[in-house]
Every structure is written in C-alpha cells, then in structure tokens.
mmCIF file of C-alpha atoms in Angstrom:
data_model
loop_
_atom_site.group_PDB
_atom_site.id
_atom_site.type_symbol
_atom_site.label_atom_id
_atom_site.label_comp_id
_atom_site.label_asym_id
_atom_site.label_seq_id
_atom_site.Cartn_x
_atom_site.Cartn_y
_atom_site.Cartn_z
ATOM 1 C CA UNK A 1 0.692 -17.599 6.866
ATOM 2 C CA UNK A 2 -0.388 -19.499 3.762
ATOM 3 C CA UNK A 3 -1.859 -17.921 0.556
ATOM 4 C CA UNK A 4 -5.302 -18.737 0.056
ATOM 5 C CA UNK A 5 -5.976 -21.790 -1.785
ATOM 6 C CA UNK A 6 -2.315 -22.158 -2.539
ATOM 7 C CA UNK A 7 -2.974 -18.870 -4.986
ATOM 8 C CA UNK A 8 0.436 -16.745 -4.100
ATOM 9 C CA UNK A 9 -0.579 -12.862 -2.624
ATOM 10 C CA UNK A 10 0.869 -10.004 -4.611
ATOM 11 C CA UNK A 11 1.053 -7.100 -2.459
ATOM 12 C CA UNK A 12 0.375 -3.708 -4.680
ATOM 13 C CA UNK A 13 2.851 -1.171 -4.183
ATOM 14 C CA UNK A 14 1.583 2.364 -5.093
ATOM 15 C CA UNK A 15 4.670 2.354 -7.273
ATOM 16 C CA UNK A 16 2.899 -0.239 -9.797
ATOM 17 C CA UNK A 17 -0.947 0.741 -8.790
ATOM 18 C CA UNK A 18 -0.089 4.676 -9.837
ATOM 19 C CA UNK A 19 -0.285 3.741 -13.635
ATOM 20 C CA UNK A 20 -2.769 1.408 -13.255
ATOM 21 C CA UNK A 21 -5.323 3.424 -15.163
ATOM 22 C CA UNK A 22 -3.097 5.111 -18.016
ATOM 23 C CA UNK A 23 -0.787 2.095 -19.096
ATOM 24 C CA UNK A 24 -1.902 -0.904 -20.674
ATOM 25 C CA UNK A 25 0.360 -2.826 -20.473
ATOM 26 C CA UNK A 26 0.767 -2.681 -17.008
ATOM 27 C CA UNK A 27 -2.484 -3.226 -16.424
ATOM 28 C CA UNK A 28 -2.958 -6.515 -18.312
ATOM 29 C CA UNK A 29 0.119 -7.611 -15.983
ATOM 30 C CA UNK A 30 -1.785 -6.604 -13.357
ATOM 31 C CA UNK A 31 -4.969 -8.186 -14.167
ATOM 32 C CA UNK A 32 -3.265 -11.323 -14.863
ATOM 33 C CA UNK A 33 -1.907 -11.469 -11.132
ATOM 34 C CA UNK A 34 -5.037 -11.212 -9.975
ATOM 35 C CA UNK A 35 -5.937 -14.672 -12.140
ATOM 36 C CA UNK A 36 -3.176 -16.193 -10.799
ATOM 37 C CA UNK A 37 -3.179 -15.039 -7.471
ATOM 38 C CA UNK A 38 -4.747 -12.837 -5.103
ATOM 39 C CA UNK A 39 -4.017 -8.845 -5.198
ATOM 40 C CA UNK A 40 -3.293 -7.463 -1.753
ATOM 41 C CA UNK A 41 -3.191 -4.862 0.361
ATOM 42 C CA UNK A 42 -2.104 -3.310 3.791
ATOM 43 C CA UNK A 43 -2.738 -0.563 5.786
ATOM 44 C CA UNK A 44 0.621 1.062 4.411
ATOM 45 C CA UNK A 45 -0.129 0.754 0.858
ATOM 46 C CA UNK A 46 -3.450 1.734 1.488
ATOM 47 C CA UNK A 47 -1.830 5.214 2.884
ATOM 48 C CA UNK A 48 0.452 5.528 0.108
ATOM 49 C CA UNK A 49 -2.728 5.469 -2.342
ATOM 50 C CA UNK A 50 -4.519 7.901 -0.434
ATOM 51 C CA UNK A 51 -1.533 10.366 0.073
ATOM 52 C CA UNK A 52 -1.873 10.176 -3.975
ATOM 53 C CA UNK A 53 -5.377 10.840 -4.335
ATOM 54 C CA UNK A 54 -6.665 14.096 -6.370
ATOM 55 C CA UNK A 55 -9.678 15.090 -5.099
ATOM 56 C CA UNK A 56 -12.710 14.066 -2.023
ATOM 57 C CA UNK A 57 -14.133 11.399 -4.858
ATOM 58 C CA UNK A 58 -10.596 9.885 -5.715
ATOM 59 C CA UNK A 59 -9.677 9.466 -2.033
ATOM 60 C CA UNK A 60 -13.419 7.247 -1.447
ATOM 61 C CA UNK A 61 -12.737 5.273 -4.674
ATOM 62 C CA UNK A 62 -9.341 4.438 -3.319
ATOM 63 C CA UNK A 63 -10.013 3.268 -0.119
ATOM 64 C CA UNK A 64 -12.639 1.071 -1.547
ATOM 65 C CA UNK A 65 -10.238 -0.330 -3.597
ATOM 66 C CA UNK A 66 -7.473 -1.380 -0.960
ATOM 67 C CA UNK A 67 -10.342 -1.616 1.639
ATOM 68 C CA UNK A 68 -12.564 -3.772 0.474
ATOM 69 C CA UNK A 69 -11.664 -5.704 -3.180
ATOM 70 C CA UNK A 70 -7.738 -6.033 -2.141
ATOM 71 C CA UNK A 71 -7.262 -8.624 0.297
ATOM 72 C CA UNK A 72 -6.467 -7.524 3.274
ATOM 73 C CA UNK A 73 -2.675 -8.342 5.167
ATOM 74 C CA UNK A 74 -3.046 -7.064 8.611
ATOM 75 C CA UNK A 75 0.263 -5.305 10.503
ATOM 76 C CA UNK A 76 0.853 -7.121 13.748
ATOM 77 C CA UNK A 77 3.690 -7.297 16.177
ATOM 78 C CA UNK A 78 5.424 -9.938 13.578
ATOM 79 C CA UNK A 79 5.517 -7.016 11.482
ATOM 80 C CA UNK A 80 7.813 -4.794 13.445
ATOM 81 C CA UNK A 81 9.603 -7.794 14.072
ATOM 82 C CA UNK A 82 10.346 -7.906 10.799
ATOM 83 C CA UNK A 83 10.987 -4.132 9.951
ATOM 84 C CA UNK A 84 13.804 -4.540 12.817
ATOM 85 C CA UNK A 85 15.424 -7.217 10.854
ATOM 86 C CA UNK A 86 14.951 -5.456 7.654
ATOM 87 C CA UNK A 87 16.302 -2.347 8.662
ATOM 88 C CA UNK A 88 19.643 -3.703 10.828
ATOM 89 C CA UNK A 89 20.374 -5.992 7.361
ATOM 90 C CA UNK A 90 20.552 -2.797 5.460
ATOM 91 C CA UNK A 91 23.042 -1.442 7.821
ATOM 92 C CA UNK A 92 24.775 -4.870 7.814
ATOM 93 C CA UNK A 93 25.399 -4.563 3.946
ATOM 94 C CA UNK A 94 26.076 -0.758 4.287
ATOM 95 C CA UNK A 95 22.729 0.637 3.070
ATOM 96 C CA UNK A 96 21.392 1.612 6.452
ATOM 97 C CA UNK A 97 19.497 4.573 4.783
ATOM 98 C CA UNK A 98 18.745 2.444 0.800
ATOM 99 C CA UNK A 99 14.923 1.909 1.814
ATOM 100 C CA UNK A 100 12.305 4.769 2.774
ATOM 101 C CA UNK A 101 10.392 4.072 5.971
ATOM 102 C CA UNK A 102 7.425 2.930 4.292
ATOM 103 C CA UNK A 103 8.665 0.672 1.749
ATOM 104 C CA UNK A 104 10.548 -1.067 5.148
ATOM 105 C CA UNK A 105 7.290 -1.595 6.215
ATOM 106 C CA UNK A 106 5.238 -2.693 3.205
ATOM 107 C CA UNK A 107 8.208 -5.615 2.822
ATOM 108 C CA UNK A 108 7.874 -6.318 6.438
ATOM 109 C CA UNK A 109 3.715 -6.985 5.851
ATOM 110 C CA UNK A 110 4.854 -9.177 2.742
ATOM 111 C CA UNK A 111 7.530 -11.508 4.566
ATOM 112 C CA UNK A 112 5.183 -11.601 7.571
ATOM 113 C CA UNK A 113 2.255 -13.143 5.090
ATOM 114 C CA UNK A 114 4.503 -14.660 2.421
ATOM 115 C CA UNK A 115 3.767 -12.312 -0.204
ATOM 116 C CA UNK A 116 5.154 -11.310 -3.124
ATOM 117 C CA UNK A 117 5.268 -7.071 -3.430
ATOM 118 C CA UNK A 118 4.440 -6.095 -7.191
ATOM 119 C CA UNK A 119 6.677 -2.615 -7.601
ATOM 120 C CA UNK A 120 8.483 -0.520 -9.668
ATOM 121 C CA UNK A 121 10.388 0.923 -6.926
ATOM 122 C CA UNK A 122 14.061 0.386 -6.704
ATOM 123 C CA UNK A 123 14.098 0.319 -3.019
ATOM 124 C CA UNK A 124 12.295 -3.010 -2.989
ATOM 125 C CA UNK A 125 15.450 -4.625 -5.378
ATOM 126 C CA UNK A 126 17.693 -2.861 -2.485
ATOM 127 C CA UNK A 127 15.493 -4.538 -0.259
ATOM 128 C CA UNK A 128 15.710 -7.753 -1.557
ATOM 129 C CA UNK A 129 19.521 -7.670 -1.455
ATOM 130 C CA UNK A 130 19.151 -7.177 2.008
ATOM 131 C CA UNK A 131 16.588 -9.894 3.348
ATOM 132 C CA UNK A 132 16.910 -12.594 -0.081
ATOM 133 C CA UNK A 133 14.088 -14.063 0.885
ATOM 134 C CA UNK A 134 11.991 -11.428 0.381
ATOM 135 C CA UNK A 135 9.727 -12.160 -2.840
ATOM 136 C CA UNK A 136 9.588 -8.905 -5.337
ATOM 137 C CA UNK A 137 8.577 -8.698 -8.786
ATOM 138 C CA UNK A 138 9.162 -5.461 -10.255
ATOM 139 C CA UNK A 139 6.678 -4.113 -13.203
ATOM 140 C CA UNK A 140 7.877 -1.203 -15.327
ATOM 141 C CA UNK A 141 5.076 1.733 -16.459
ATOM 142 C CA UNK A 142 7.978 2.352 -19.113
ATOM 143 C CA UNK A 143 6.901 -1.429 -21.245
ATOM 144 C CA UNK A 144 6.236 -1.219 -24.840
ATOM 145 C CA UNK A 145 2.500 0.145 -24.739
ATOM 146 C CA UNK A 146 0.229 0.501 -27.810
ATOM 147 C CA UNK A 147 0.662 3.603 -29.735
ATOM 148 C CA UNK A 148 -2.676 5.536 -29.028
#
C-alpha cells in the first residue's frame, strides 16, 4: 500500500507519543512529521496508549486521538503474515525473544502499509536488524530541551 499523496506514514509508537505533552523538543519533531507526512495509527498502538491512560477522561481523549485524527492502518491477514516472518528472523539471527509481542506486531502493521514507526524503543532497532527493510526512526525524550 502507497502513502497518501506520496506523503510517507509515520506510525506512533507509544514509546515516542508518551512524552508528547511534557518534552518540547520531541514534540516539534513530532509536529514536523505530521507536515511532512501523515501520523498513524493501529489498533496495537492504539492499545498501548490506552493501557497508559490515567484516568476515565484520559482514556476518551486517547482514543480520539489514535481513533479518529491518526490515520488509520488496519491489521489484516498480511499482518500476521508478516509477524511470522518477523518473529522466525529473530530466531534466525539468535534473538528469538529481542522484541515484545506487541512491538512484533506494530512493525508487522508498518511493513504491511510501508510505514515508517517513530520510537524510542530499542526493540524496534533489534527489529530492524532482523527484517532491514523495516523503516524506523527513533526519537529520544532525552534531546536537549529548553531549560524551564
């Protein structure tokens, strides 16, 4: 599957969307993937944002977020396809266990739709080694923010 418009899809790992709020400089980098391209979602990041939500009015705010303004990269039978492929390449390069089960599956949703995952999450680099072509682009909370 194509990007939209030939604008790349950056797939938002709760890794990266976690800090969102209380780093600058992470958000600008953010903010400027969503000029360039289009900020995504899936039904496992989705989760992962709702497992992290603090109260009734967080969890509604979040799934409004990845619901509805994300785009939205549906899991099919490609999917597990992928995750298959993923997984036995891990155990091919002797990291059979270097990737929890859900980051498996949010790089499964990006290779099926060509999208890039925005992270700060080493098992995505582990990942990466694994299946090369797998497109990652890992964003640090830790960058040089403004002194407050």
């Amino acid at each position: 599957m194509m990007p939209r418009g030939g604008r790349e899809f950056y797939l938002l790992d709760q890794s990266v969307m976690s800090h969102y709020w209380n780093k600058p400089t992470l958000r600008r980098q953010v903010d400027e993937l969503a000029v360039i391209g289009v900020l995504c979602s899936s039904m496992v990041t989705m989760d992962e944002a709702r497992f992290s939500a603090r109260d009734k009015r967080d969890l509604t705010f979040l799934t409004e977020l990845y619901g509805s303004v994300f785009h939205w990269l549906p899991m099919d039978e490609e999917v597990e396809t992928q995750v298959a492929r993923i997984r036995t390449s891990l155990w091919r390069m002797g990291a059979g266990r270097g990737a929890q089960t859900t980051d498996i599956q949010i790089a499964a949703v990006a290779l099926r739709h060509g999208a890039t995952i925005v992270h700060n999450d080493t098992d995505f680099i582990t990942l990466h080694r694994a299946v090369p072509e797998l497109k990652q682009l890992r964003i640090s909370p830790d960058a040089a923010d403004p002194a407050p």
